[in-house]
């Protein structure tokens, strides 16, 4: 164990009366499987930022037909395809992890109502997610209504 | 020899020990007087105190039930084999309900009935269920509730991880304590007009005990060396259901919820054979059940295991749902520490040392004969438990007499005078020098662990569940040279910062003093009463031995004395269930 | 491991090597390690090995422990990099070499002993006691609390203050102000207790400097908790409550 945590981690408000060694972390703290998953989860924030910038670009391209066509052409670029694939995988990854952790963040009861049991809650979340995705795809694909 | 630099701290009341009794005393003290300043000096952070391991429950009369104060009093007196002081026991049962109620107001999560009232469960030796419980972790919940409640009082100043090495008595009264600040190794003088000892018992004098490593009888030894008598030391409670090997406690509540105790033949021997518990069977008093288990093992009906012979506690018939609702901690302990899942298999159990009925001589106010010195909880012997304590009485006792000692300590502090500070400081410096010489004392011949082991084995041989005059006398003869050898300990650790070897050496000396008092008192009681079962004198002898034993420190060896028992409305009769 | 033959005392004695962190502020600039090889009984926990080393091999090793039954919370340490209660961690789960180090994220006082007062500060900051406008007298009897009301906070009251969650939390490692899992779980326990009326005060603390919103739901605290307190659940429930409390504070007048 040689890695350092923040030198002020868990420091008491009144300094201790003997010299202490700084707080430490195991060498492999950040590379352990669960921690790697968590870091990836937090890192998807960068993906959202980029998706946001892309959305701005799409909005900007609404100004004329030529701009729109130019946009669609550029989206066929393999780079953009890869980016959108990564964004899709990130969204699914985050969604699955978030749904897994969601039930226990629910209050035990709101007034007289109690949240549904964990499997029901999971089913409701996935149903809503997949349902909305299907509906949006149908609308945007021109298939429905 | 350089003089130790001693920092001085001044408070009105000093509480030594941060368990249920100590915390309750501190809270009572600050509530009694808004201007009082209380020091809480404990060798561990308070939530580590051994109160935390208590599992079963705390007894008190529930208003509106078919219980009564008189029934609780009778059960307690009878359970004590008529050695309890009945006025103290009466005060106890009267204060029990208000104390547990106050704790409930302070957040203790007592288990509930469907209608929202506090639930109770049957317990050993109680004629009516009156044991309030919090699943099977009552000590944990009580300790944490008390500790967290105590944090709201700025006038309770905590000195965590400070080990008290000496009580200071000056001009006939207690004036304070000397303690090692474990963190820095420096010596500190705590001046106070009242001192309350609440340091628990001394189960670690024995090899198999439910007690944690901190239960080394420090407060008892401090008072003993200061000249206070230790009362009824021969009465050691062996809890009938401890795990073999580790000694970890399996709560009496497992029997309260309907568990059976079986021998190797699967027989419920407490029912089928006459061990004096009658109809109560598994819910008989602890001393009788422990003795029954030992007799079964001696008769060859014990189960052989890797840690010696034992009997079995069968919870299978309760079913998984009930075990998980009422005894989840029992299941966890059994699986982790003995590899047995009680839902499917009976748990191996044997009697293990659990509690000391005896302790520092106090009266109903929690006061020792030295003015300004008080004691409460397992450290004290009021006596409320006499020769045998009923399960679930001791947690309530900590609250009742902790509160009383706190109030009395404040009253004393108001009227008392201060000692001669120069003299006290000089004494503290001398004590500091003694500690500094002990630390890292490389030129010794005896190892701490070795002497501790020998003491524990000797106590197990002489002061077991069943005792013989011969084996008790042998233990007395073995302890004295051990004390001598303990003056020649070798200590390797010369560091001042967090030196736990030094603490172990000091604790060993405390344990030896307490062990000697136990053994000497045990030899002197030539009868069988309560938890003291002497094979040479199998009957109770009220004519000659209806008194408390007292052991006083003397340089030539412990001096014995007697103290009379306060008999109230319950005259001693044969103790049959 | 529970239910294992080793837990029952079966199996053989085995030599194991322990690599233990040592630090004496009077002698050492920085912590170092020391290696001990000792014979171990099959049913031993890591704590038994440490106690054997202290009693028989090297009395200068300092470590905290007391109850040895996983209820006092003293013996938390890093075993092979993971925060564990050493009295509950079987050697049978490990190989020939076991590394024992002090708990992560805490200043180190000596050897395996960490500075706990930082935790005690955060603990006290959440006001972990029952706050009521009018104290009830003992004569008035206990509060009525149904088993369902008890069940709402019961789990969060099981914390033994072992601080494994602080050692596991990546935010505690990097954000010194963060209140931390155990403290927030305890504050949340009182907020959810039907007898308590102090949620507004605690929610202010939850939104204050040590804010619950530092938590990014790594869930490591709940993974290492030996008592299944699930502090991650408490923190994330507390987040919701803190927000609701903040919103309602504009609508409902607060007396102080």
Tab-separated table of C-alpha atoms in Angstrom, chain A residues 79-134:
chain	number	residue	atom	x	y	z
A	79	UNK	CA	-16.176	8.200	-36.838
A	80	UNK	CA	-19.652	9.432	-36.016
A	81	UNK	CA	-21.067	5.907	-36.209
A	82	UNK	CA	-18.467	4.764	-33.694
A	83	UNK	CA	-19.269	7.708	-31.442
A	84	UNK	CA	-22.978	6.953	-31.510
A	85	UNK	CA	-22.292	3.290	-30.819
A	86	UNK	CA	-20.232	4.269	-27.757
A	87	UNK	CA	-23.008	6.600	-26.650
A	88	UNK	CA	-25.558	3.798	-26.986
A	89	UNK	CA	-23.416	1.338	-25.007
A	90	UNK	CA	-22.810	4.005	-22.332
A	91	UNK	CA	-26.511	4.685	-22.029
A	92	UNK	CA	-27.320	1.016	-21.633
A	93	UNK	CA	-24.450	0.484	-19.156
A	94	UNK	CA	-25.492	3.457	-17.062
A	95	UNK	CA	-29.149	2.503	-17.291
A	96	UNK	CA	-28.554	-1.055	-16.132
A	97	UNK	CA	-26.292	0.006	-13.224
A	98	UNK	CA	-28.640	2.784	-12.217
A	99	UNK	CA	-31.673	0.491	-12.290
A	100	UNK	CA	-29.808	-2.048	-10.162
A	101	UNK	CA	-29.063	0.541	-7.491
A	102	UNK	CA	-32.347	2.453	-7.810
A	103	UNK	CA	-34.651	0.353	-5.568
A	104	UNK	CA	-32.692	0.888	-2.387
A	105	UNK	CA	-32.605	4.655	-2.827
A	106	UNK	CA	-36.363	4.689	-2.488
A	107	UNK	CA	-37.829	5.883	0.786
A	108	UNK	CA	-39.364	3.106	2.838
A	109	UNK	CA	-42.739	4.718	2.476
A	110	UNK	CA	-44.308	7.930	1.214
A	111	UNK	CA	-47.228	8.557	3.508
A	112	UNK	CA	-49.214	5.327	3.532
A	113	UNK	CA	-47.746	4.030	0.259
A	114	UNK	CA	-44.819	1.609	0.162
A	115	UNK	CA	-42.697	1.084	-2.961
A	116	UNK	CA	-43.336	-2.156	-4.869
A	117	UNK	CA	-40.978	-5.110	-4.244
A	118	UNK	CA	-37.593	-5.024	-5.976
A	119	UNK	CA	-38.368	-7.342	-8.958
A	120	UNK	CA	-41.578	-5.414	-9.692
A	121	UNK	CA	-39.692	-2.140	-9.515
A	122	UNK	CA	-37.031	-3.461	-11.895
A	123	UNK	CA	-39.699	-4.703	-14.292
A	124	UNK	CA	-41.452	-1.321	-14.223
A	125	UNK	CA	-38.192	0.561	-14.910
A	126	UNK	CA	-37.194	-1.665	-17.836
A	127	UNK	CA	-40.723	-1.643	-19.242
A	128	UNK	CA	-40.794	2.134	-19.168
A	129	UNK	CA	-37.322	2.434	-20.692
A	130	UNK	CA	-37.835	-0.059	-23.484
A	131	UNK	CA	-41.383	1.141	-24.079
A	132	UNK	CA	-40.371	4.775	-24.479
A	133	UNK	CA	-37.435	3.785	-26.697
A	134	UNK	CA	-39.729	1.770	-28.993
